[in-house]
Coordinates of C-alpha atoms in Angstrom, one line a residue:
Chain M
M23 CA 0.0 0.0 0.0
A24 CA 1.3 3.4 -0.9
Y25 CA 1.5 6.1 1.8
A26 CA 1.4 9.8 1.4
Q27 CA 4.7 11.4 0.7
P28 CA 5.7 14.9 2.1
L29 CA 4.0 17.6 0.1
K30 CA 6.2 19.4 -2.4
L31 CA 3.7 21.4 -4.4
T32 CA 5.9 24.4 -4.4
L33 CA 4.7 25.8 -7.7
L34 CA 1.0 25.3 -7.7
V35 CA -0.4 24.9 -4.2
P36 CA -0.5 28.1 -2.2
L37 CA 0.8 27.5 1.3
E38 CA 2.8 30.0 3.2
D39 CA 0.4 33.0 3.3
E40 CA -2.5 31.0 4.2
M41 CA -0.8 29.1 6.9
K42 CA -0.6 32.4 8.8
N43 CA -4.4 32.8 8.7
T44 CA -5.6 29.6 10.5
S45 CA -8.1 31.5 12.6
Q46 CA -9.9 32.9 9.5
S47 CA -13.4 31.7 9.2
V48 CA -14.1 29.7 6.0
I49 CA -17.6 28.5 6.8
K50 CA -20.0 30.6 8.8
V51 CA -23.4 29.2 9.4
E52 CA -26.0 31.4 11.1
Q53 CA -29.5 30.1 12.0
L54 CA -29.5 27.9 9.0
S55 CA -32.6 25.7 8.5
K56 CA -33.9 23.3 5.9
T57 CA -37.5 22.2 5.7
Y58 CA -38.6 19.6 3.2
G59 CA -42.3 19.7 2.1
K60 CA -45.0 22.1 3.1
G61 CA -47.8 22.4 5.6
E62 CA -48.6 19.2 7.5
N63 CA -46.1 17.2 5.5
A64 CA -43.2 19.6 6.3
V65 CA -40.1 18.0 7.7
K66 CA -37.5 20.1 9.3
A67 CA -34.2 18.4 8.5
I68 CA -32.0 21.1 9.9
K69 CA -33.2 23.4 12.7
E70 CA -31.6 26.8 13.0
C71 CA -28.0 25.7 13.4
S72 CA -25.1 28.0 13.8
F73 CA -21.4 27.3 13.7
E74 CA -18.1 28.4 12.2
I75 CA -15.3 26.5 10.7
F76 CA -11.8 27.9 10.2
K77 CA -9.0 27.4 7.8
G78 CA -6.9 24.3 8.4
E79 CA -9.5 22.8 10.7
T80 CA -10.8 19.2 10.4
V81 CA -14.3 18.9 11.6
A82 CA -16.3 15.7 12.0
L83 CA -20.0 15.7 11.4
L84 CA -21.4 12.9 13.5
G85 CA -24.9 11.6 13.9
P86 CA -27.2 8.7 13.2
S87 CA -28.7 8.0 9.9
G88 CA -31.5 10.5 9.0
S89 CA -30.2 13.0 11.5
G90 CA -29.6 15.6 8.8
K91 CA -25.9 15.3 8.2
T92 CA -26.2 15.0 4.4
T93 CA -28.6 17.9 4.2
L94 CA -26.2 20.1 6.2
I95 CA -23.2 19.1 4.0
T96 CA -25.2 19.7 0.8
M97 CA -26.3 23.1 2.1
I98 CA -22.7 24.1 3.0
G99 CA -21.7 22.7 -0.5
C100 CA -24.3 25.0 -2.1
I101 CA -26.1 22.0 -3.6
T102 CA -29.3 22.2 -1.5
E103 CA -30.9 25.6 -1.0
P104 CA -31.5 26.3 2.7
T105 CA -34.9 27.5 3.8
H106 CA -33.8 30.1 6.3
G107 CA -30.6 31.6 7.8
K108 CA -27.3 32.8 6.5
L109 CA -24.3 31.0 5.0
T110 CA -21.0 32.6 4.4
L111 CA -18.2 30.9 2.6
D112 CA -14.6 32.2 2.5
G113 CA -15.9 35.6 3.6
E114 CA -18.5 35.8 0.9
L115 CA -22.2 35.9 1.9
I116 CA -23.7 33.0 -0.2
Y117 CA -27.1 32.7 1.3
D118 CA -29.3 35.1 3.2
Q119 CA -32.9 34.0 3.0
K120 CA -32.1 33.3 -0.7
W121 CA -29.0 32.6 -2.8
R122 CA -26.8 35.7 -3.0
I123 CA -24.7 34.4 -5.9
S124 CA -26.0 33.7 -9.3
D125 CA -24.0 30.6 -10.0
T126 CA -23.6 28.1 -7.2
R127 CA -21.8 25.6 -9.5
Q128 CA -19.1 28.1 -10.3
L129 CA -18.7 28.6 -6.5
R130 CA -18.3 24.8 -6.1
R131 CA -15.8 24.7 -9.0
E132 CA -13.7 27.4 -7.5
K133 CA -13.9 27.0 -3.7
I134 CA -15.2 23.6 -2.7
G135 CA -13.7 20.1 -3.1
F136 CA -15.9 17.0 -2.7
I137 CA -15.0 13.5 -1.5
F138 CA -17.6 10.9 -1.7
Q139 CA -18.3 7.6 0.1
S140 CA -17.7 5.6 -3.1
H141 CA -15.0 7.8 -4.7
N142 CA -17.4 8.7 -7.6
L143 CA -14.7 9.1 -10.2
I144 CA -16.0 9.6 -13.7
P145 CA -15.6 6.1 -15.2
F146 CA -14.9 7.2 -18.7
L147 CA -12.1 9.6 -17.8
N148 CA -8.7 8.4 -16.8
V149 CA -7.2 9.4 -13.5
E150 CA -5.5 12.5 -14.9
E151 CA -8.6 13.7 -16.7
N152 CA -10.7 13.2 -13.5
I153 CA -8.3 15.5 -11.7
T154 CA -7.9 18.1 -14.4
L155 CA -11.6 18.3 -15.3
V156 CA -12.5 21.0 -12.7
P157 CA -9.4 23.1 -13.2
L158 CA -10.0 23.0 -17.0
M159 CA -13.6 24.1 -16.4
N160 CA -12.1 27.0 -14.4
Q161 CA -10.1 27.9 -17.5
T162 CA -6.8 26.8 -16.0
N163 CA -4.1 26.3 -18.5
H164 CA -4.0 22.7 -19.7
L165 CA -0.3 22.1 -19.0
I166 CA -0.6 23.7 -15.5
A167 CA -3.6 21.5 -14.7
R168 CA -1.8 18.4 -15.8
K169 CA 1.4 19.3 -13.9
K170 CA -0.7 19.9 -10.8
A171 CA -2.5 16.6 -11.2
K172 CA 0.8 14.8 -11.4
E173 CA 2.1 16.5 -8.3
L174 CA -1.1 15.7 -6.4
L175 CA -1.0 12.1 -7.4
D176 CA 2.7 11.8 -6.5
Y177 CA 1.9 13.4 -3.1
L178 CA -0.9 11.0 -2.5
G179 CA 1.2 8.0 -3.5
V180 CA -0.6 7.1 -6.7
G181 CA 1.6 8.9 -9.2
D182 CA 1.9 5.8 -11.3
K183 CA -1.8 5.7 -12.0
L184 CA -2.0 8.8 -14.1
S185 CA -3.3 7.1 -17.2
A186 CA -5.3 4.4 -15.5
K187 CA -9.1 4.2 -15.7
P188 CA -11.0 4.2 -12.4
S189 CA -12.0 0.6 -13.0
Q190 CA -8.3 -0.3 -12.8
L191 CA -7.8 1.1 -9.4
S192 CA -8.3 -0.5 -6.0
G193 CA -10.7 1.0 -3.4
G194 CA -7.8 2.8 -1.6
Q195 CA -6.3 4.1 -4.8
S196 CA -9.6 5.3 -6.0
Q197 CA -10.2 7.3 -2.8
R198 CA -6.8 8.8 -3.1
V199 CA -7.5 9.9 -6.7
A200 CA -10.8 11.3 -5.4
I201 CA -8.9 13.3 -2.8
A202 CA -6.5 14.5 -5.5
R203 CA -9.6 15.6 -7.5
S204 CA -11.0 17.5 -4.6
L205 CA -7.7 19.4 -4.2
A206 CA -7.2 20.2 -7.8
N207 CA -9.0 23.5 -7.8
N208 CA -7.2 24.8 -4.7
P209 CA -10.4 24.7 -2.6
K210 CA -11.0 26.5 0.6
I211 CA -13.2 23.8 1.9
I212 CA -13.3 20.0 1.4
L213 CA -16.6 18.3 2.1
A214 CA -16.2 14.6 2.5
D215 CA -19.2 12.3 2.9
E216 CA -18.1 9.2 4.7
P217 CA -14.8 9.0 2.7
T218 CA -13.7 5.9 4.6
A219 CA -16.9 3.9 4.5
A220 CA -15.9 1.7 1.6
L221 CA -12.4 1.1 3.0
D222 CA -11.0 -1.5 5.4
G223 CA -9.7 -0.3 8.8
E224 CA -6.1 0.3 7.8
R225 CA -6.9 2.0 4.6
A226 CA -9.6 4.1 6.3
L227 CA -7.2 5.3 8.9
S228 CA -4.6 6.0 6.2
V229 CA -7.1 8.2 4.3
M230 CA -8.1 10.0 7.5
H231 CA -4.5 10.7 8.4
L232 CA -4.1 12.0 4.9
L233 CA -7.0 14.4 5.2
K234 CA -5.7 15.6 8.5
K235 CA -2.3 16.2 6.9
L236 CA -3.9 18.0 4.0
A237 CA -5.9 20.3 6.3
S238 CA -2.7 21.5 8.0
E239 CA -0.4 21.6 5.0
Q240 CA -2.9 23.0 2.5
N241 CA -4.6 25.2 5.1
V242 CA -8.0 23.9 3.9
A243 CA -11.0 23.4 6.1
I244 CA -12.2 19.8 5.9
V245 CA -15.6 18.7 7.0
V246 CA -16.1 15.0 7.2
V247 CA -19.4 13.2 7.6
T248 CA -18.6 10.0 9.4
H249 CA -20.2 7.2 11.4
D250 CA -16.9 5.8 12.4
E251 CA -16.3 6.7 16.1
R252 CA -12.7 5.4 15.8
M253 CA -11.8 8.4 13.7
I254 CA -13.0 11.0 16.2
P255 CA -9.5 11.5 17.8
L256 CA -8.2 12.6 14.5
F257 CA -10.5 15.6 14.2
D258 CA -10.0 19.1 15.6
R259 CA -13.7 19.6 16.4
I260 CA -16.8 17.5 16.4
L261 CA -20.3 18.6 15.4
R262 CA -23.0 16.2 16.3
V263 CA -26.2 16.3 14.4
N264 CA -29.2 14.9 16.1
D265 CA -32.7 15.2 14.7
G266 CA -31.8 18.3 12.8
I267 CA -30.1 20.0 15.7
V268 CA -26.4 20.7 15.4
S269 CA -24.4 20.9 18.6
E270 CA -20.6 21.1 19.2
E271 CA -19.2 18.3 21.2
T272 CA -16.3 18.8 23.5
K273 CA -13.5 16.6 22.5
Q274 CA -12.2 14.2 25.1
T275 CA -8.5 14.7 25.6
P276 CA -6.8 11.3 25.6
Chain L
M13 CA -11.4 21.3 -22.1
I14 CA -11.8 17.6 -22.1
N15 CA -14.3 16.3 -24.7
L16 CA -16.5 14.3 -22.4
A17 CA -18.6 12.8 -25.3
Q18 CA -15.5 11.5 -27.0
R19 CA -14.1 10.0 -23.8
D20 CA -17.4 8.4 -23.0
I21 CA -17.7 6.9 -26.5
T22 CA -14.1 5.7 -26.4
H23 CA -14.8 4.1 -23.0
S24 CA -17.6 2.0 -24.3
L25 CA -16.7 2.0 -28.0
G26 CA -18.0 -1.5 -28.7
K27 CA -21.4 -0.8 -27.2
F28 CA -21.6 2.6 -29.0
L29 CA -20.7 1.1 -32.4
T30 CA -23.1 -1.8 -31.9
T31 CA -25.9 0.6 -31.1
A32 CA -25.0 2.8 -34.1
A33 CA -24.9 -0.3 -36.3
G34 CA -28.3 -1.5 -35.0
V35 CA -29.8 1.9 -35.6
G36 CA -28.0 2.0 -39.0
M37 CA -29.7 -1.3 -40.1
L38 CA -33.0 0.2 -39.2
L39 CA -32.3 3.3 -41.2
G40 CA -30.9 1.1 -43.9
V41 CA -34.3 -0.5 -44.2
V42 CA -35.8 3.0 -44.5
L43 CA -33.4 3.8 -47.3
I44 CA -34.2 0.5 -49.1
M45 CA -37.9 1.2 -48.7
I46 CA -37.4 4.6 -50.3
G47 CA -35.4 2.9 -53.0
V48 CA -38.2 0.4 -53.6
Y49 CA -40.6 3.3 -53.9
R50 CA -38.3 5.0 -56.3
G51 CA -37.8 1.8 -58.3
L52 CA -41.6 1.3 -58.6
V53 CA -42.2 4.8 -59.9
D54 CA -39.2 4.6 -62.2
D55 CA -40.0 1.2 -63.5
A56 CA -43.5 2.4 -64.5
N57 CA -42.0 4.9 -66.9
I58 CA -38.9 3.0 -68.2
L59 CA -40.7 1.3 -71.0
L60 CA -42.6 4.4 -71.9
K61 CA -39.5 6.6 -71.9
D62 CA -37.7 4.0 -73.9
T63 CA -40.2 4.0 -76.7
R64 CA -39.6 7.8 -77.2
A65 CA -43.0 7.9 -78.9
D66 CA -45.1 11.0 -79.1
L67 CA -48.5 9.3 -79.5
W68 CA -50.0 6.0 -78.4
I69 CA -52.9 4.8 -80.6
V70 CA -54.9 2.2 -78.9
Q71 CA -58.2 0.4 -79.1
K72 CA -61.2 2.8 -78.8
D73 CA -62.7 3.2 -75.3
T74 CA -59.7 1.7 -73.6
L75 CA -56.8 3.1 -71.7
G76 CA -54.2 1.3 -73.7
P77 CA -52.1 -1.8 -73.3
F78 CA -50.6 -1.0 -69.9
A79 CA -53.9 -0.4 -68.1
E80 CA -56.5 -2.5 -70.1
S81 CA -56.6 -5.0 -72.9
S82 CA -56.2 -3.2 -76.2
R83 CA -56.3 -4.7 -79.7
I84 CA -55.9 -2.8 -82.9
H85 CA -55.3 -3.9 -86.5
E86 CA -51.7 -3.7 -87.4
D87 CA -52.4 -1.9 -90.7
V88 CA -53.9 1.0 -88.8
K89 CA -50.3 2.1 -88.6
N90 CA -50.3 2.9 -92.3
Q91 CA -53.3 5.1 -91.9
I92 CA -51.8 6.9 -88.9
K93 CA -48.6 7.5 -90.8
A94 CA -50.6 9.2 -93.5
F95 CA -51.6 12.0 -91.0
N96 CA -49.9 15.2 -91.5
G97 CA -47.3 15.7 -88.9
V98 CA -46.6 12.0 -88.2
K99 CA -43.0 11.2 -88.7
D100 CA -42.9 7.4 -88.1
V101 CA -45.0 4.6 -86.7
S102 CA -44.6 1.2 -85.3
A103 CA -47.1 -1.4 -84.3
V104 CA -46.3 -2.9 -80.9
T105 CA -47.4 -5.8 -78.8
F106 CA -47.0 -6.5 -75.2
Q107 CA -47.4 -9.8 -73.3
S108 CA -46.2 -11.7 -70.3
L109 CA -44.1 -14.7 -71.0
Q110 CA -42.4 -17.4 -69.0
L111 CA -38.9 -18.3 -70.2
Y112 CA -36.9 -21.2 -69.0
R113 CA -33.2 -21.2 -68.3
N114 CA -31.6 -24.3 -66.7
N115 CA -35.1 -25.4 -65.8
Q116 CA -35.6 -22.1 -63.9
A117 CA -38.7 -20.2 -64.9
I118 CA -38.1 -16.5 -65.6
R119 CA -41.1 -14.2 -65.9
V120 CA -40.6 -11.6 -68.5
F121 CA -42.6 -8.9 -70.3
A122 CA -42.3 -9.2 -74.1
M123 CA -42.5 -6.4 -76.5
G124 CA -42.9 -6.8 -80.2
Y125 CA -42.1 -4.0 -82.5
D126 CA -41.6 -3.2 -86.2
V127 CA -37.9 -3.9 -87.0
G128 CA -36.7 -1.0 -89.0
S129 CA -39.1 1.5 -87.5
F130 CA -38.1 4.4 -85.3
Y131 CA -38.2 2.2 -82.3
T132 CA -35.3 0.3 -81.0
P133 CA -34.5 -0.6 -77.4
H134 CA -32.3 2.2 -76.1
L135 CA -31.2 0.3 -73.0
L136 CA -29.1 -2.0 -75.1
I137 CA -25.7 -2.5 -73.6
E138 CA -24.4 -5.4 -75.5
G139 CA -24.9 -6.9 -79.0
R140 CA -27.1 -5.2 -81.5
P141 CA -30.8 -4.3 -82.2
L142 CA -33.1 -6.7 -84.0
I143 CA -32.3 -6.9 -87.7
A144 CA -34.0 -10.0 -88.9
E145 CA -37.8 -10.3 -89.0
H146 CA -37.7 -13.6 -87.2
F147 CA -36.1 -15.7 -84.5
E148 CA -34.0 -12.9 -82.9
I149 CA -34.5 -11.8 -79.3
I150 CA -33.1 -9.1 -77.1
V151 CA -33.2 -9.9 -73.4
D152 CA -32.4 -8.0 -70.2
K153 CA -29.1 -8.8 -68.5
K154 CA -30.9 -9.9 -65.3
T155 CA -32.6 -12.8 -67.2
G156 CA -29.2 -14.5 -67.1
F157 CA -29.2 -15.3 -70.9
K158 CA -26.0 -14.6 -72.7
L159 CA -25.3 -13.2 -76.2
H160 CA -25.8 -15.8 -78.9
E161 CA -27.6 -18.2 -76.5
T162 CA -30.6 -19.9 -78.0
I163 CA -34.0 -20.0 -76.3
F164 CA -36.9 -22.2 -77.1
I165 CA -40.1 -20.1 -77.0
G166 CA -43.5 -21.2 -78.3
R167 CA -42.8 -23.3 -81.3
D168 CA -39.5 -21.6 -82.3
I169 CA -35.9 -21.2 -81.3
F170 CA -34.7 -17.6 -80.8
T171 CA -31.1 -16.4 -80.7
V172 CA -30.1 -13.7 -78.2
V173 CA -28.7 -10.9 -80.3
G174 CA -28.8 -8.1 -77.8
I175 CA -28.7 -7.5 -74.0
T176 CA -30.3 -4.6 -72.2
K177 CA -29.7 -3.3 -68.7
D178 CA -32.5 -2.3 -66.3
A179 CA -35.2 -2.7 -68.9
V180 CA -38.4 -3.6 -67.0
S181 CA -42.1 -3.3 -67.4
S182 CA -44.4 -1.1 -65.3
S183 CA -44.9 -4.1 -63.0
G184 CA -41.1 -4.6 -62.7
D185 CA -40.9 -7.7 -64.9
L186 CA -37.7 -8.0 -67.0
M187 CA -38.2 -7.0 -70.7
V188 CA -37.5 -9.0 -73.8
Y189 CA -37.9 -7.8 -77.3
F190 CA -39.1 -9.6 -80.4
S191 CA -39.8 -8.6 -84.0
L192 CA -43.5 -7.8 -84.5
P193 CA -44.3 -10.9 -86.5
D194 CA -42.7 -13.2 -83.9
A195 CA -44.4 -11.4 -81.1
Q196 CA -47.8 -11.5 -82.9
K197 CA -47.3 -15.2 -83.5
L198 CA -46.5 -15.8 -79.9
Q199 CA -49.5 -13.8 -78.7
F200 CA -52.2 -14.4 -81.3
L201 CA -51.4 -17.7 -83.1
S202 CA -53.4 -20.6 -81.8
S203 CA -52.2 -24.1 -81.6
N204 CA -53.0 -26.5 -84.5
E205 CA -55.6 -28.2 -82.4
Q206 CA -57.2 -24.9 -81.6
I207 CA -57.2 -23.8 -85.2
R208 CA -58.9 -27.1 -86.2
N209 CA -61.4 -26.6 -83.4
D210 CA -62.1 -23.0 -84.5
R211 CA -62.6 -24.0 -88.1
A212 CA -65.1 -26.6 -86.9
R213 CA -66.9 -23.8 -85.2
G214 CA -67.0 -21.8 -88.4
N215 CA -64.2 -19.4 -87.4
K216 CA -61.8 -19.4 -90.3
D217 CA -59.8 -16.3 -89.3
T218 CA -56.3 -17.4 -88.1
S219 CA -54.8 -14.0 -88.8
T220 CA -52.1 -12.7 -86.4
T221 CA -52.0 -9.2 -87.8
T222 CA -53.2 -7.6 -84.7
A223 CA -51.2 -5.3 -82.4
N224 CA -51.8 -3.9 -78.9
A225 CA -51.0 -0.4 -79.9
I226 CA -49.5 1.8 -82.5
I227 CA -46.8 4.2 -81.4
A228 CA -45.9 7.2 -83.4
T229 CA -43.3 10.0 -83.5
L230 CA -44.2 13.4 -84.7
Y231 CA -42.3 16.1 -86.6
K232 CA -40.8 18.8 -84.5
G233 CA -43.3 21.5 -83.7
V234 CA -46.4 19.4 -84.2
N235 CA -49.0 19.7 -81.5
G236 CA -49.4 16.2 -80.1
S237 CA -52.7 16.8 -78.4
Q238 CA -54.2 18.5 -81.4
L239 CA -53.1 15.7 -83.7
A240 CA -54.4 13.0 -81.2
H241 CA -57.8 14.7 -81.3
E242 CA -57.7 14.8 -85.1
I243 CA -56.8 11.1 -85.4
E244 CA -59.7 10.2 -83.0
Q245 CA -62.1 12.2 -85.2
W246 CA -61.1 10.2 -88.3
K247 CA -60.4 6.8 -86.9
H248 CA -62.1 4.5 -84.4
V249 CA -59.3 4.6 -82.0
K250 CA -58.2 6.2 -78.8
V251 CA -55.0 8.3 -78.9
F252 CA -52.9 9.3 -75.9
T253 CA -50.0 11.6 -75.9
Q254 CA -46.8 10.3 -74.1
E255 CA -47.7 12.5 -71.1
E256 CA -51.2 11.1 -70.9
Q257 CA -49.9 7.5 -71.1
S258 CA -47.4 8.3 -68.4
T259 CA -50.1 9.7 -66.2
I260 CA -52.2 6.5 -66.7
L261 CA -49.2 4.5 -65.6
T262 CA -48.2 6.5 -62.6
K263 CA -51.6 7.6 -61.4
N264 CA -53.9 4.8 -62.4
L265 CA -51.6 1.8 -62.2
I266 CA -49.0 2.3 -59.5
E267 CA -50.6 5.0 -57.4
R268 CA -52.0 2.7 -54.8
S269 CA -48.8 0.5 -54.8
S270 CA -46.6 3.6 -54.5
K271 CA -48.8 5.1 -51.8
Q272 CA -48.7 1.8 -49.9
I273 CA -44.9 1.7 -50.0
G274 CA -44.8 5.4 -49.3
M275 CA -47.0 5.0 -46.2
F276 CA -44.9 2.1 -45.0
T277 CA -41.7 4.1 -45.5
V278 CA -43.2 7.0 -43.5
I279 CA -44.2 4.7 -40.7
L280 CA -40.8 3.0 -40.7
L281 CA -39.2 6.4 -40.5
L282 CA -41.4 7.4 -37.6
V283 CA -40.6 4.1 -35.8
A284 CA -36.9 4.6 -36.5
S285 CA -37.1 8.2 -35.1
V286 CA -38.8 6.9 -31.9
I287 CA -36.2 4.2 -31.5
I288 CA -33.3 6.6 -32.0
S289 CA -34.9 9.0 -29.5
L290 CA -35.4 6.2 -27.0
I291 CA -31.8 4.9 -27.5
I292 CA -30.4 8.4 -26.9
Y293 CA -32.7 8.9 -23.9
T294 CA -31.6 5.6 -22.5
M295 CA -28.0 6.4 -23.2
T296 CA -28.3 9.6 -21.2
M297 CA -30.2 8.0 -18.4
G298 CA -27.4 5.4 -18.2
K299 CA -25.2 8.3 -17.1
I300 CA -27.3 9.7 -14.4
K301 CA -24.7 9.2 -11.7
E302 CA -21.9 10.6 -13.8
I303 CA -24.1 13.7 -14.7
A304 CA -24.9 14.1 -11.0
I305 CA -21.1 14.0 -10.1
L306 CA -20.4 16.5 -12.9
K307 CA -23.0 18.9 -11.6
L308 CA -21.8 18.4 -8.1
I309 CA -18.2 19.2 -8.9
G310 CA -19.4 22.3 -10.7
A311 CA -19.8 21.4 -14.4
S312 CA -22.1 23.9 -16.1
N313 CA -25.3 22.8 -17.9
A314 CA -23.5 23.7 -21.2
V315 CA -20.8 21.1 -20.5
I316 CA -23.5 18.4 -19.9
V317 CA -25.7 19.4 -22.8
K318 CA -22.7 19.5 -25.1
M319 CA -21.8 16.0 -24.1
I320 CA -25.3 14.6 -24.7
V321 CA -25.9 16.4 -28.0
Q322 CA -22.5 15.5 -29.4
Q323 CA -23.0 11.9 -28.6
S324 CA -26.5 11.9 -30.1
V325 CA -25.4 13.6 -33.3
L326 CA -22.4 11.3 -33.6
L327 CA -24.7 8.3 -33.1
G328 CA -27.0 9.6 -35.7
V329 CA -24.2 10.2 -38.2
L330 CA -22.6 6.8 -37.6
A331 CA -26.0 5.1 -37.9
F332 CA -26.5 7.0 -41.2
L333 CA -23.2 5.8 -42.5
A334 CA -24.0 2.2 -41.4
A335 CA -27.4 2.6 -43.1
N336 CA -25.8 3.5 -46.4
L337 CA -23.3 0.6 -46.1
F338 CA -26.2 -1.7 -45.2
S339 CA -28.5 -0.6 -48.0
H340 CA -25.9 -0.5 -50.7
T341 CA -24.7 -4.0 -49.8
L342 CA -28.1 -5.4 -50.0
V343 CA -29.7 -3.4 -52.8
D344 CA -28.7 -5.8 -55.6
L345 CA -30.2 -8.8 -53.8
F346 CA -33.7 -7.4 -54.3
P347 CA -35.5 -9.0 -57.2
K348 CA -37.1 -5.8 -58.3
R349 CA -35.3 -2.6 -59.0
T350 CA -34.4 -0.6 -55.9
I351 CA -33.0 2.8 -56.6
L352 CA -30.8 4.5 -54.0
I353 CA -30.2 8.1 -54.8
S354 CA -28.0 10.5 -52.9
S355 CA -30.7 13.1 -52.5
D356 CA -32.8 10.6 -50.5
A357 CA -29.8 9.7 -48.4
L358 CA -29.1 13.4 -47.8
M359 CA -32.7 13.9 -46.8
L360 CA -32.4 11.0 -44.4
L361 CA -29.2 12.5 -42.9
V362 CA -31.1 15.7 -42.3
I363 CA -34.0 13.9 -40.7
V364 CA -31.6 11.7 -38.6
T365 CA -29.7 14.7 -37.4
I366 CA -32.9 16.5 -36.4
V367 CA -34.2 13.4 -34.7
S368 CA -30.9 12.9 -32.9
V369 CA -30.9 16.5 -31.7
L370 CA -34.6 16.3 -30.7
G371 CA -34.1 12.9 -29.1
S372 CA -31.2 14.3 -27.1
L373 CA -33.4 17.1 -25.9
F374 CA -35.4 14.6 -23.9
G375 CA -32.2 13.3 -22.4
V376 CA -30.9 16.8 -21.8
R377 CA -34.2 17.7 -20.1
S378 CA -33.9 14.8 -17.8
A379 CA -30.2 15.4 -17.3
L380 CA -30.8 18.9 -16.2
K381 CA -33.3 17.8 -13.7
I382 CA -30.8 15.4 -12.0
D383 CA -30.1 16.5 -8.5
P384 CA -26.4 16.8 -7.9
A385 CA -27.1 15.8 -4.3
S386 CA -27.9 12.3 -5.6
A387 CA -24.1 11.8 -6.1
I388 CA -23.6 12.1 -2.3
G389 CA -24.0 9.0 -0.3
G390 CA -23.8 5.3 -1.4

């Protein structure tokens, strides 16, 4: 199994300036609510939650199935429109009773990276194309995008899989490529939905260590939806979602 | 920017090509049906065009030999030739015959004409026109007879002196040509037993000097309709101009058949369009997850629409190419003439492109409705 190598993205991944701003808020959620349906059938999935996440932080979103974790992560990821409240991403007010930006997809392309439970790589693109797709949609120069893809893959220990198709990768390799894809657009936030669910214990731990490392080295806020209580010690903060209510859990010091 | 359509096609090339080939075969059938229709209409006029006659003089109160039974005395041709403006005439006969080659029956349509008159089969590609008054025959290439081969017909043996190509009757039967006397003999001469029987009944006329029609060419500048009217006033005959005879053939004789084939072609085209649309829709729906991921990672609608439309149009174009390959490969296997013309193929390409784009719109509509959130979880 390949393990992460020290990051050497000197050319392409901004580091130094951002390292100094770890206390800067990247996600600010204020009284955010989401209600599905109307009238008697209305279901309040998220109930007026408020929290802030800062640069370089790793935050676990814990909670039982149906508690509202996915709804919360899709609202932060500008996929699901909230019903009420305010959402600020990277200092920009995104939602205040309605979307305050015209193109949520552009915001996702430019500021958010996603990691999914089952890697969700595009099967008809090879590893390099999966990674360069978003930067190229952002009009990044083709050569620069490719160079960065190579650097990311090397960093994540799957540099030899550049031309491979997702179907030729193991579960762990696929998840590493998915992580590389989420980093390709220099995001401010990475939203991960149970990224270790499809991996065995060792590989899951390896991926979580990697995310933790990325958060500190890349100065990116990482929010991870997880069921796996074993991973909790690895996170800086824990947000527990229960029946739509989000509360911050005090972390036990070992 | 990465061409997603091309990458997706390359990823499942075999499936894509098989689908295109399948749709192509369906479109090939459409092309062949159009060809059959064209063949039917064209066949109806081949014989008529080949005569290059200006007037058709037929039995009074009939529509002529192609539509009804028509008998006229052969010597009427001499009276017709005497009309001012008539350049040349020929008595003609038409009849269906069954020839045999290697014990295989070949159905043909025989035309008899005055050797030495203005008429000669213009579709001759090998050999020569009829010269002798007897025992010479011109056959179409598709009959399989070769030049100088002898054929036993009726009571006589005929030698093939000429070969035509694509000479067919209005019903699509292959044409053969005899001299008028031979054709008359084949059509009107009874067997010896029949003659004896007729004589016993008091019918002593065994003459074969009957024709089915007289065809005439006119001098340049002569008004055919006017002359036809004039001939009808003087003679107990019916006279049609070439245009009228063509109308009888296309409108009266093959109209229903051509409409039948035309209707079938239109229905086939509609079915093909629905199938293409469904295939494109299914193709798009097969990529729901990929589209959801694309939307989630920020791909614009334009990127997704471009991918679907490009694939659809490419499928349509490949299917069109396969259709042409399929139809041109099979066209010669059809017993009747099937005419594939480029304008029909071009029309089909336009229709297929429109159908592909329209078909892709259903897929696009559904793709744009896909919730990117569906990519999250399991």
